[in-house]
Amino acid sequence: MTSVNSDRTTSGKLKYASGIETDTIAAIATPAGKGGIGIVRLSGPEAQNILVKIIGKKITPRYATLASFLDQQGEKLDRGLALFFPAPHSFTGEHVAELHGHGGPVIIDLLLSECLSHGARLAKPGEYSERAYHNNKLDLVQAEAIADLINSASANAARAAARSLSGDFSIQINKVAEEIKNLRVYVEASIDFPEEEIDFLTEGQVSQKAQKIVSELKLLLISSEQGVLLRDGIRLVIAGKPNVGKSSLLNCLVGFDRAIVTAHAGTTRDSLSESITLKGLPITFVDTAGLRTTNDVVELEGIKRTHEEIKKADRIILVRDASIKNRALEEELEELNLIDNSDENKKTNDRSDFFGRLLLVNNKMDLIGENLPTINISGNQSVINISALTGAGVDNLVEEIIQLVGYQQQTVGFSARRRHIESLNGALTALELGISQLNTMAAGELFAEDLKCAHMHCGDILGHMSSDELLGEIFSSFCIGK
Amino acid sequence: MSDQQYYDVIIIGGGHAGTEAALASARTGASTCLISQNIETIGQMSCNPAIGGIGKSHLVKEIDALDGVMAKATDRAGIHFRVLNARKGPAVRATRAQADRQLYKQTIRGFVENQDNLKLFQQTVVDLLIVNGVVKGVKTQLDVIFHANSVVLTTGTFLGGLIHIGMESHTGGRAGDPPSNSLAKRLRELPFRVDRLKTGTPPRIDARSVDFSQLEEQPGDNPRPVMSYLGSIEQHPEQRMCHITYTNADTHDIIRKNLKRSPLFSGKIDGTGPRYCPSIEDKVVRFADRDQHQIFIEPEGLNTQELYPNGISTSLPYDVQIALIRTIKGFENAHITRPGYAIEYDYFDPRDLNFSLETRFIEGLFFAGQINGTTGYEEAAAQGLLAGSNAALKAAGKPLWHPRRDEAYLGVLVDDLVNQGTNEPYRMFTSRAEFRLLLRQDNADARLTQMGRELGLVSNVRWDIFCEKQKKINELTQMLAEFKIIVGTDLANKFNKITDVKISKDSDLLTLLKRPEVNAQHVMKLIDSPDYNLVGEQVEIQIKYQGYIKRQQAEIDKIDRQEQVVLPPELDYLAMEGLSNELREKLAYVKPPTLAKAGRIQGITPAALSLLLIHAKKIRDMS
């Protein structure tokens, strides 16, 4: 199937059992959990070299070695255990190195970015298992377990990415991506349709426009490195009918822990969010407009926003008033327009995803006056009984929340942000190279290549545009038709 | 009494796909028969009289690298040659030629008639012989049975062809030729998914009625390029001038007033036309703010007065065509020799093909050309070559082949068609090729000739020339790398004089060739080895693109890895958890054979790919 190609070059990279060259990938390999220990795992030919650069010494393979983790300036980031598993006796069959740190999410993220600065690339979802597969390291049971994990992890990651893109960041990155696309439409059209009467940009204009995008990207990078525009952490939405005690619950949770990070009114008229650190895990609670059938325009808008919040949430706390007679859960959910009970929708992913995120709370236990167990099981769903007024049972709720969110914290939120920054950096580097090609070599086709590369990096954040869609843009912008 | 004949490979259709298919099959040694409704129309250019252009000449050079005939015939029939994108760098440079229709057809006919192992037969094919899902041959109108191990269908627009001029319509495969309706009916009984496409042509004009003094001239290039690597300008016939004119506000008024008489706008035509080649009525409606549209006036040949006004294809009624033509500068008294028309025809969803262009439902049956939803002679010919060579390999019981996206535009073409399908006539553009810097005109041979040689497609003559060229490229690269230039020496001064570049540290010519100011001619002057002059530019391109090519290599490595993961056909995509419904359906429809191919389906995510990988692994371990 292959043929000779005199342009292909072989670099001096290592080759593995499959005979294929690979690069080195890195990712946070562990859930945060309550212990707060995080592992950064590297896999690939450079794994050992990068490990040596970070801990400053070589270590004995397969022995846990205590070491300080240093940044490029030699500053200590953390102290923990380092391990090295030489190929092929490792999880992926490649050289694998692990850094077991003691720091919280922020330190682990710094450690990961340290690995990236030494030449590793951020692993894509499922990439470790893909490599393990290629090196015949996966057995059937493992493969199935990993398939399940990818199922849930990709849904979580998608939510985290969607959320981190909200607000200003989303607007700005969309703007830059749009400008890159428009420039590509011109450049590609001038390459593919040189004979058409198209008012193409002159080379000077092209380079000027590209330069403007570079400045915008730089600004965007500064803001996102500072975390100004990106919002991470777990997002819990408190939802339910009006007057079931949602706001009281929020107040109660806020009071439970004194480490309030920020408290600000939400962008919506009726949503209020509070970011809280519960036992070291940053969590945002969102109080929403009560759900019910109404014709009031303002209230309808609030309800619409509640539904949007629910879509983006990692977990939905559905609050019900225990002092009144409630309908069956499914009926109530349908009444609130949260699920669709029609037959064709009963088995959809959306529905099982919704139930997977649902946490049921019965409020106003103080009014009942009975000593109900704090957690009981109704159907498949566990229910937590509380009184937001007296605070009874709220500690159970906090425990439950921490258990639920503990796993996701670092793996999802931080890597989503790290990935965005990586992508923006990639786009910037490509654009700068392209501009220099255009200015020094007048090489339009190389500029086009770099511009495509920058567009791809933006696509990693926003979704990719196929070459056919780009052609569609060209045909709708220019009248082409020889 | 019916006659019986036996062949390895039967090709149905004698257009650009059919002739390249028949020739390729015969070149590999397979006994081949090309059956055409009309031998006189073999090699006919049904649309505009031009070969090549951006993206398209890349395909022509690939056909040439596999010893096909399109480039060779263009050199013998071309009457106007140009290099497009000459100032934009070698990867996107392209060659285009206007061809004399008669000369082109004669040249192709000559190649076909002089090819060993290839016979011609004139007859309409009415049926395919299929036993247990395997093709066994074809039956013609006179009940002649042709037995074969492989059959290649290249029926162009002839399947269910319907021609529209104004509100009138009649059946036809091309103006003046009947459609193949019984074969179309037979194919519609098979499990292929069929749909309709549409394309159009402009009215042809008599040059004697045109005022050329009013028109802009467009001469061919000097120095004049050649199409085939083995070609020379001595082969070219006499050269002709092309001209340019424009539509104007009066033209557009006439079109707007008569839109209700257009089958396109009255809803009479339901086939999808191409976005990039709209009819003049489409252009006027969609780009209402434009007050003129360009028309390229292409000569039809040396011995004819007919002209092809490219850019005004139309299906408006004849009286409107006359009126609109006569508003155009230079065409005030123009005589239309043939009215323009739109044609609707059947095409088969190419997602029902394997990458070899063999159909998935009928073993041994191959499709190539417009039947697969493409447009253009070059796209058709390239597919023909692939299908023909695979039909021969199949008949010989050998494994089939196809180039990959990083190896050839032909690979991009086949991969796009089979993986994504198409809902408009598919045409090649360089922007479709993500490895555009690798897939150049100048290195088509380096990418494909060795493979072609192994398949038996490449003659000794071409092989020897190819090997010599590759040897020279390697030797010259070596020579330049070893040619040191030391600061302050006479050589450094000479280098400075030739290039106007002053070197500040010792270097070698190969490294210096990377610099924008230094080109192949400069270094060739310095080394003074005229034997290598022809490959100088090759070495320059390779060294100037080196950085980018290295970057693309990482992407290619990933594809290499994923190409090795076979996705078993029994994978049940519809039952796979964790995929969106849309993706499940797409995957189930396309059934990609490898992970790399699944990765190019629109909307696929890395997580979804990992899932496929693991499900594939499960099936492999259980069997």
Coordinates of N, CA and C in Angstrom, one line a residue, chain A residues 1-9 13 18 20-23 121 124-127 129-131 133-134 136-140 143-144 146-148 150-151 154 184 187-188 190-198 203 348-349 430 433-434 437 440-450 452-453 456 466-482, chain B residues 54 82 84-85 87-92 96 218 246 275-278 283 286-287 290 292-294 296 298 310-311 402 404 406-407 424 427 429-434 436-438 440 443 446-448 450-451 466 470 514 516 542 544-546 548-553 556-557 560-565 577-579 584 602 606-607 610-611 613-614 617-618 620-622:
Chain A
M1 N 0.8 -1.2 0.0 CA 0.0 0.0 0.0 C 0.8 1.3 0.0
T2 N 2.1 1.2 0.5 CA 2.9 2.4 0.5 C 3.8 2.4 -0.7
S3 N 4.3 3.6 -1.0 CA 5.2 3.7 -2.1 C 6.4 4.5 -1.6
V4 N 7.4 4.6 -2.4 CA 8.6 5.4 -2.0 C 8.2 6.9 -2.0
N5 N 8.8 7.6 -1.1 CA 8.6 9.0 -1.1 C 9.9 9.7 -0.7
S6 N 10.5 10.3 -1.6 CA 11.8 10.9 -1.3 C 11.8 12.0 -0.3
D7 N 10.5 12.6 -0.1 CA 10.4 13.7 0.9 C 10.4 13.2 2.3
R8 N 10.0 11.9 2.5 CA 9.8 11.5 3.9 C 11.2 11.4 4.6
T9 N 11.2 11.9 5.8 CA 12.5 11.8 6.5 C 12.3 10.9 7.7
K13 N 13.8 8.9 16.3 CA 12.9 8.5 17.4 C 13.0 7.0 17.6
S18 N 5.4 -2.5 17.5 CA 4.6 -2.3 16.3 C 5.4 -1.7 15.1
I20 N 6.3 1.4 14.9 CA 5.8 2.7 14.6 C 6.4 3.7 15.5
E21 N 6.8 4.9 15.0 CA 7.3 5.9 15.9 C 6.2 6.6 16.7
T22 N 6.5 6.9 17.9 CA 5.5 7.6 18.7 C 6.2 8.8 19.4
D23 N 5.4 9.8 19.9 CA 5.9 10.8 20.7 C 5.6 10.5 22.1
R121 N 3.5 15.9 25.2 CA 2.3 16.4 24.6 C 1.2 16.0 25.5
K124 N -4.5 12.7 24.6 CA -5.9 12.9 24.2 C -6.7 11.8 25.0
P125 N -8.0 12.0 25.2 CA -8.8 11.0 25.9 C -8.6 9.6 25.2
G126 N -8.3 8.6 26.0 CA -8.1 7.2 25.5 C -6.8 6.9 24.9
E127 N -5.9 7.9 24.9 CA -4.6 7.7 24.1 C -3.7 6.6 24.8
S129 N -4.7 4.0 26.5 CA -5.2 2.7 26.2 C -5.0 2.3 24.7
E130 N -5.0 3.4 23.9 CA -4.7 3.1 22.5 C -3.3 2.6 22.3
R131 N -2.4 3.2 23.0 CA -1.0 2.8 23.0 C -0.8 1.4 23.5
Y133 N -3.0 -0.8 23.6 CA -3.6 -1.8 22.6 C -2.5 -2.1 21.5
H134 N -1.9 -1.1 21.0 CA -0.9 -1.3 19.9 C 0.2 -2.2 20.4
N136 N 0.0 -4.6 22.5 CA -0.6 -5.8 23.0 C -0.6 -5.9 24.5
K137 N -0.9 -4.8 25.2 CA -0.9 -4.8 26.6 C -2.3 -4.9 27.3
L138 N -3.3 -4.9 26.5 CA -4.7 -4.8 27.0 C -5.3 -6.2 26.9
D139 N -5.8 -6.7 28.0 CA -6.6 -7.9 27.8 C -8.1 -7.5 27.8
L140 N -8.9 -8.5 27.5 CA -10.3 -8.2 27.2 C -11.0 -7.5 28.4
A143 N -9.9 -4.0 28.6 CA -10.5 -3.3 27.4 C -11.9 -2.8 27.7
E144 N -12.7 -3.7 28.3 CA -14.1 -3.4 28.6 C -14.2 -2.4 29.7
I146 N -12.0 -0.1 30.3 CA -11.6 1.2 29.8 C -12.7 1.8 28.9
A147 N -13.4 0.9 28.2 CA -14.5 1.4 27.4 C -15.5 2.1 28.2
D148 N -15.8 1.5 29.4 CA -16.8 2.1 30.3 C -16.3 3.5 30.8
I150 N -14.1 5.5 29.4 CA -14.1 6.5 28.4 C -15.6 7.0 28.2
N151 N -16.5 6.1 28.3 CA -17.9 6.5 28.1 C -18.2 7.7 29.1
S154 N -15.7 10.9 28.8 CA -15.9 11.8 27.7 C -17.1 12.7 27.9
R184 N -8.5 32.3 6.0 CA -8.3 31.1 5.2 C -9.1 31.0 4.0
V187 N -7.3 33.0 1.4 CA -6.0 32.4 1.0 C -6.3 31.1 0.2
E188 N -7.2 30.3 0.7 CA -7.4 29.0 0.0 C -8.1 29.3 -1.4
S190 N -7.7 31.9 -3.2 CA -6.7 32.4 -4.2 C -5.8 31.3 -4.7
I191 N -5.6 30.3 -3.9 CA -4.8 29.1 -4.4 C -5.6 28.3 -5.3
D192 N -6.9 27.9 -5.0 CA -7.6 27.0 -5.8 C -8.3 27.7 -7.0
F193 N -8.5 29.0 -6.9 CA -9.2 29.6 -8.0 C -8.4 30.9 -8.5
P194 N -7.2 30.7 -9.0 CA -6.4 31.8 -9.3 C -6.9 32.6 -10.5
E195 N -7.8 32.0 -11.3 CA -8.2 32.7 -12.5 C -9.5 33.4 -12.4
E196 N -10.2 33.3 -11.2 CA -11.4 33.9 -11.0 C -11.2 35.4 -10.7
E197 N -12.3 36.1 -11.0 CA -12.2 37.6 -10.8 C -12.6 37.8 -9.3
I198 N -11.7 37.4 -8.4 CA -12.0 37.6 -7.0 C -11.2 38.7 -6.5
E203 N -1.0 40.7 -0.6 CA -0.1 40.0 0.4 C 0.1 40.9 1.6
T348 N -32.8 6.7 25.7 CA -31.7 7.5 25.1 C -30.6 7.8 26.1
N349 N -29.5 8.1 25.6 CA -28.3 8.5 26.4 C -28.6 9.7 27.2
A430 N 1.9 28.8 15.2 CA 1.7 28.5 13.7 C 1.5 29.8 13.0
L433 N 4.9 31.7 12.6 CA 5.7 31.1 11.6 C 5.2 31.4 10.2
G434 N 3.9 31.4 10.0 CA 3.3 31.6 8.7 C 3.5 33.1 8.3
Q437 N 6.9 33.3 6.9 CA 7.0 32.7 5.6 C 6.6 33.6 4.5
T440 N 9.2 36.8 4.4 CA 10.5 36.5 3.9 C 10.6 35.8 2.6
M441 N 9.7 34.8 2.5 CA 9.7 33.9 1.3 C 8.6 34.2 0.3
A442 N 7.7 35.1 0.6 CA 6.5 35.3 -0.2 C 5.8 34.0 -0.5
A443 N 5.9 33.1 0.4 CA 5.4 31.7 0.2 C 4.0 31.5 0.6
G444 N 3.1 31.8 -0.3 CA 1.6 31.8 0.0 C 1.2 30.4 0.5
E445 N 1.7 29.4 -0.2 CA 1.3 28.0 0.1 C 1.7 27.6 1.5
L446 N 2.9 28.1 2.0 CA 3.3 27.8 3.3 C 2.5 28.5 4.3
F447 N 2.2 29.8 4.0 CA 1.4 30.6 4.9 C 0.0 29.9 5.1
A448 N -0.5 29.4 4.0 CA -1.8 28.7 4.0 C -1.7 27.5 4.9
E449 N -0.6 26.8 4.9 CA -0.4 25.6 5.7 C -0.4 26.0 7.2
D450 N 0.3 27.1 7.5 CA 0.4 27.5 8.9 C -0.9 28.0 9.4
K452 N -3.8 27.0 8.3 CA -4.6 25.8 8.5 C -4.3 25.2 9.9
C453 N -3.0 25.1 10.2 CA -2.5 24.6 11.4 C -3.1 25.4 12.6
M456 N -6.8 24.6 12.9 CA -7.0 23.3 13.6 C -6.9 23.4 15.1
S466 N -14.4 20.9 8.4 CA -13.8 20.0 7.4 C -13.4 20.9 6.1
S467 N -12.6 20.3 5.3 CA -12.2 21.0 4.1 C -13.4 21.3 3.2
D468 N -14.4 20.4 3.3 CA -15.6 20.6 2.4 C -16.4 21.8 3.0
E469 N -16.4 21.9 4.3 CA -17.2 23.1 4.8 C -16.4 24.4 4.5
L470 N -15.1 24.3 4.5 CA -14.4 25.5 4.1 C -14.6 25.8 2.6
L471 N -14.7 24.8 1.8 CA -15.0 25.1 0.4 C -16.4 25.7 0.3
G472 N -17.3 25.2 1.1 CA -18.7 25.8 1.1 C -18.6 27.3 1.4
E473 N -17.8 27.7 2.4 CA -17.6 29.1 2.7 C -17.1 29.8 1.5
I474 N -16.1 29.2 0.8 CA -15.5 29.9 -0.4 C -16.6 30.1 -1.4
F475 N -17.4 29.1 -1.7 CA -18.4 29.2 -2.7 C -19.5 30.2 -2.4
S476 N -19.8 30.3 -1.1 CA -20.8 31.3 -0.8 C -20.3 32.7 -0.7
S477 N -18.9 32.8 -0.5 CA -18.3 34.2 -0.5 C -18.0 34.7 -1.9
F478 N -17.6 33.8 -2.8 CA -17.1 34.2 -4.1 C -17.9 33.5 -5.2
C479 N -18.1 34.2 -6.3 CA -18.8 33.6 -7.4 C -17.8 32.9 -8.2
I480 N -17.7 31.6 -8.1 CA -16.7 30.8 -8.8 C -17.4 30.0 -9.8
G481 N -16.9 29.9 -11.0 CA -17.6 29.1 -12.0 C -17.0 29.1 -13.3
K482 N -15.8 28.7 -13.4 CA -15.3 28.5 -14.8 C -15.6 27.1 -15.1
Chain B
I54 N -6.0 23.6 -11.5 CA -5.6 23.4 -10.1 C -6.2 22.1 -9.5
R82 N -0.8 26.5 -20.1 CA -0.5 27.5 -19.1 C -0.1 26.8 -17.8
L84 N -0.6 27.5 -13.9 CA -1.4 28.3 -13.0 C -0.7 28.3 -11.6
N85 N -0.9 29.4 -10.9 CA -0.3 29.6 -9.6 C 1.3 29.7 -9.7
R87 N 3.3 31.8 -9.4 CA 4.0 32.6 -8.4 C 3.8 32.1 -7.0
K88 N 3.0 31.0 -6.8 CA 2.6 30.6 -5.4 C 3.4 29.5 -4.8
G89 N 4.4 29.0 -5.5 CA 5.1 27.9 -4.8 C 4.7 26.5 -5.4
P90 N 5.7 25.6 -5.5 CA 5.5 24.4 -6.3 C 4.4 23.5 -5.9
A91 N 4.0 23.5 -4.6 CA 3.0 22.5 -4.2 C 1.6 22.8 -4.8
V92 N 1.3 24.1 -5.1 CA 0.0 24.4 -5.6 C 0.1 24.8 -7.1
R96 N -2.4 23.6 -17.1 CA -3.6 23.4 -17.9 C -3.5 23.6 -19.3
Q218 N -5.8 36.0 -24.4 CA -5.1 35.2 -23.3 C -4.1 34.2 -24.0
Y246 N -16.9 39.4 -21.0 CA -17.7 39.4 -19.8 C -19.2 39.6 -20.1
R275 N -21.5 23.3 -6.5 CA -21.5 24.7 -6.0 C -20.5 25.5 -6.7
Y276 N -19.4 24.9 -7.3 CA -18.3 25.6 -7.8 C -18.5 25.9 -9.3
C277 N -19.5 25.3 -9.9 CA -19.6 25.5 -11.4 C -21.1 25.8 -11.6
P278 N -21.6 26.9 -11.1 CA -23.0 27.2 -11.2 C -23.4 27.6 -12.6
K283 N -25.6 32.1 -11.0 CA -24.7 33.2 -10.7 C -25.4 34.5 -10.5
R286 N -27.6 34.3 -7.3 CA -26.9 34.2 -6.1 C -26.0 35.3 -5.8
F287 N -25.4 35.9 -6.8 CA -24.5 37.0 -6.6 C -25.1 38.2 -7.4
R290 N -23.1 41.5 -8.4 CA -22.1 41.5 -9.4 C -22.6 42.0 -10.7
Q292 N -20.9 42.0 -13.6 CA -20.4 41.2 -14.7 C -19.8 39.9 -14.3
H293 N -19.8 38.9 -15.1 CA -19.1 37.6 -14.9 C -18.2 37.3 -16.0
Q294 N -17.1 36.7 -15.7 CA -16.0 36.5 -16.7 C -16.4 35.3 -17.6
F296 N -14.4 32.7 -20.3 CA -13.2 32.3 -21.0 C -13.6 31.6 -22.3
E298 N -12.8 29.4 -25.2 CA -11.8 28.4 -25.5 C -12.0 27.8 -26.9
N310 N -16.6 29.3 -21.8 CA -16.6 28.7 -20.5 C -17.1 29.7 -19.4
G311 N -18.1 29.4 -18.6 CA -18.5 30.3 -17.6 C -20.0 30.7 -17.7
H402 N -4.9 0.6 -3.2 CA -5.2 2.0 -3.4 C -4.2 2.9 -2.7
R404 N -2.9 6.1 -0.4 CA -3.5 6.8 0.7 C -3.5 8.3 0.5
D406 N -2.0 10.5 2.0 CA -0.7 11.2 2.0 C 0.2 10.8 0.8
E407 N -0.3 9.9 0.0 CA 0.5 9.5 -1.2 C 0.0 10.0 -2.5
E424 N -23.0 16.5 -4.2 CA -22.9 17.3 -5.4 C -21.8 16.6 -6.3
R427 N -15.5 17.5 -7.3 CA -14.4 17.9 -8.0 C -13.2 18.1 -7.1
F429 N -10.0 19.7 -5.5 CA -9.3 21.0 -5.2 C -8.1 20.7 -4.3
T430 N -7.1 21.6 -4.4 CA -5.9 21.3 -3.5 C -6.3 21.4 -2.1
S431 N -7.3 22.3 -1.7 CA -7.6 22.4 -0.3 C -8.3 21.2 0.3
R432 N -8.6 20.2 -0.6 CA -9.1 18.9 0.0 C -8.0 18.1 0.5
A433 N -6.8 18.4 0.1 CA -5.6 17.5 0.5 C -4.9 18.1 1.7
E434 N -5.0 17.4 2.8 CA -4.4 18.0 4.0 C -2.8 17.8 3.9
R436 N -1.0 18.7 1.3 CA -0.8 19.3 0.0 C 0.6 19.6 -0.3
L437 N 1.5 19.8 0.7 CA 2.9 20.1 0.4 C 3.6 18.8 -0.1
L438 N 3.1 17.7 0.3 CA 3.7 16.4 -0.2 C 3.2 16.0 -1.6
R440 N 2.6 16.9 -4.8 CA 2.9 18.0 -5.8 C 2.9 17.3 -7.2
N443 N 6.5 15.7 -7.9 CA 7.0 14.5 -7.4 C 5.9 13.3 -7.5
A446 N 7.7 10.1 -7.9 CA 8.4 9.6 -6.6 C 7.3 9.0 -5.7
R447 N 6.1 9.5 -5.8 CA 5.1 8.9 -4.9 C 4.5 7.7 -5.4
L448 N 4.4 7.5 -6.8 CA 3.6 6.4 -7.3 C 4.3 5.4 -8.3
Q450 N 7.0 3.6 -8.4 CA 7.4 2.3 -7.9 C 6.3 1.3 -7.6
M451 N 5.2 1.9 -7.0 CA 4.0 1.0 -6.8 C 3.5 0.6 -8.1
F466 N 12.6 7.0 -14.7 CA 12.3 7.3 -13.3 C 13.5 7.0 -12.4
Q470 N 15.6 9.6 -10.0 CA 15.7 9.4 -8.6 C 17.2 9.3 -8.2
K514 N 18.3 26.4 1.4 CA 17.1 26.6 2.2 C 16.7 28.0 2.3
P516 N 15.6 31.8 1.4 CA 14.7 32.3 0.4 C 15.4 32.9 -0.8
Q542 N 12.5 20.1 -2.3 CA 12.5 19.2 -1.1 C 13.2 19.9 0.1
K544 N 13.4 23.1 0.6 CA 12.7 24.3 1.1 C 11.4 23.9 1.9
Y545 N 10.9 22.8 1.6 CA 9.7 22.3 2.3 C 10.0 21.4 3.5
Q546 N 11.3 21.1 3.7 CA 11.6 20.1 4.6 C 11.0 20.2 6.0
Y548 N 8.2 21.7 6.9 CA 6.8 21.4 6.9 C 6.5 20.0 6.7
I549 N 7.3 19.4 5.9 CA 7.1 17.9 5.6 C 7.4 17.1 6.9
K550 N 8.4 17.5 7.6 CA 8.6 16.8 8.9 C 7.4 16.9 9.8
R551 N 6.8 18.1 9.8 CA 5.6 18.3 10.7 C 4.5 17.4 10.2
Q552 N 4.3 17.3 8.9 CA 3.2 16.5 8.4 C 3.5 15.0 8.7
Q553 N 4.8 14.7 8.8 CA 5.2 13.3 9.0 C 4.5 12.8 10.3
I556 N 1.2 11.8 9.6 CA 1.2 10.5 8.7 C 1.5 9.3 9.6
D557 N 2.4 9.5 10.6 CA 2.7 8.4 11.5 C 1.5 7.9 12.2
D560 N -0.6 6.0 9.9 CA 0.0 4.7 9.7 C -0.5 3.7 10.8
R561 N -0.4 4.2 12.0 CA -0.7 3.4 13.2 C -2.2 3.0 13.1
Q562 N -3.0 4.0 12.8 CA -4.5 3.7 12.8 C -4.9 2.9 11.6
E563 N -4.1 2.9 10.5 CA -4.4 2.1 9.4 C -4.2 0.6 9.7
Q564 N -3.4 0.4 10.7 CA -3.1 -1.0 11.0 C -4.2 -1.7 11.9
V565 N -5.1 -0.8 12.4 CA -6.2 -1.4 13.2 C -7.4 -1.6 12.3
E577 N -22.5 1.7 23.0 CA -22.8 2.8 24.0 C -21.7 3.9 23.9
G578 N -22.1 5.1 24.2 CA -21.2 6.1 24.3 C -20.9 6.9 23.0
L579 N -21.6 6.5 21.9 CA -21.6 7.3 20.7 C -22.9 8.0 20.5
R584 N -23.3 6.9 15.3 CA -23.7 5.5 15.2 C -24.2 5.2 13.8
Q602 N -16.8 12.7 9.5 CA -17.1 13.9 10.2 C -17.8 13.8 11.5
P606 N -11.8 11.8 19.5 CA -10.8 10.8 19.9 C -11.4 9.8 20.9
A607 N -12.4 10.2 21.7 CA -12.9 9.2 22.7 C -13.7 8.2 21.9
S610 N -11.3 5.7 20.5 CA -10.9 4.7 21.5 C -11.9 3.6 21.7
L611 N -13.1 4.0 21.7 CA -14.2 3.0 21.8 C -14.2 2.0 20.7
L613 N -11.7 1.2 18.9 CA -10.5 0.4 19.0 C -10.7 -0.8 20.0
I614 N -11.4 -0.5 21.1 CA -11.6 -1.5 22.1 C -12.6 -2.5 21.6
K617 N -11.0 -4.8 19.3 CA -10.1 -5.7 20.1 C -10.9 -6.9 20.7
K618 N -12.1 -6.5 21.2 CA -13.0 -7.5 21.8 C -13.3 -8.6 20.7
R620 N -11.8 -9.3 18.0 CA -10.6 -10.0 17.6 C -10.2 -11.1 18.6
D621 N -10.3 -10.8 19.9 CA -10.0 -11.7 20.9 C -10.9 -12.9 21.0
M622 N -12.2 -12.6 20.7 CA -13.2 -13.7 20.8 C -13.1 -14.6 19.7

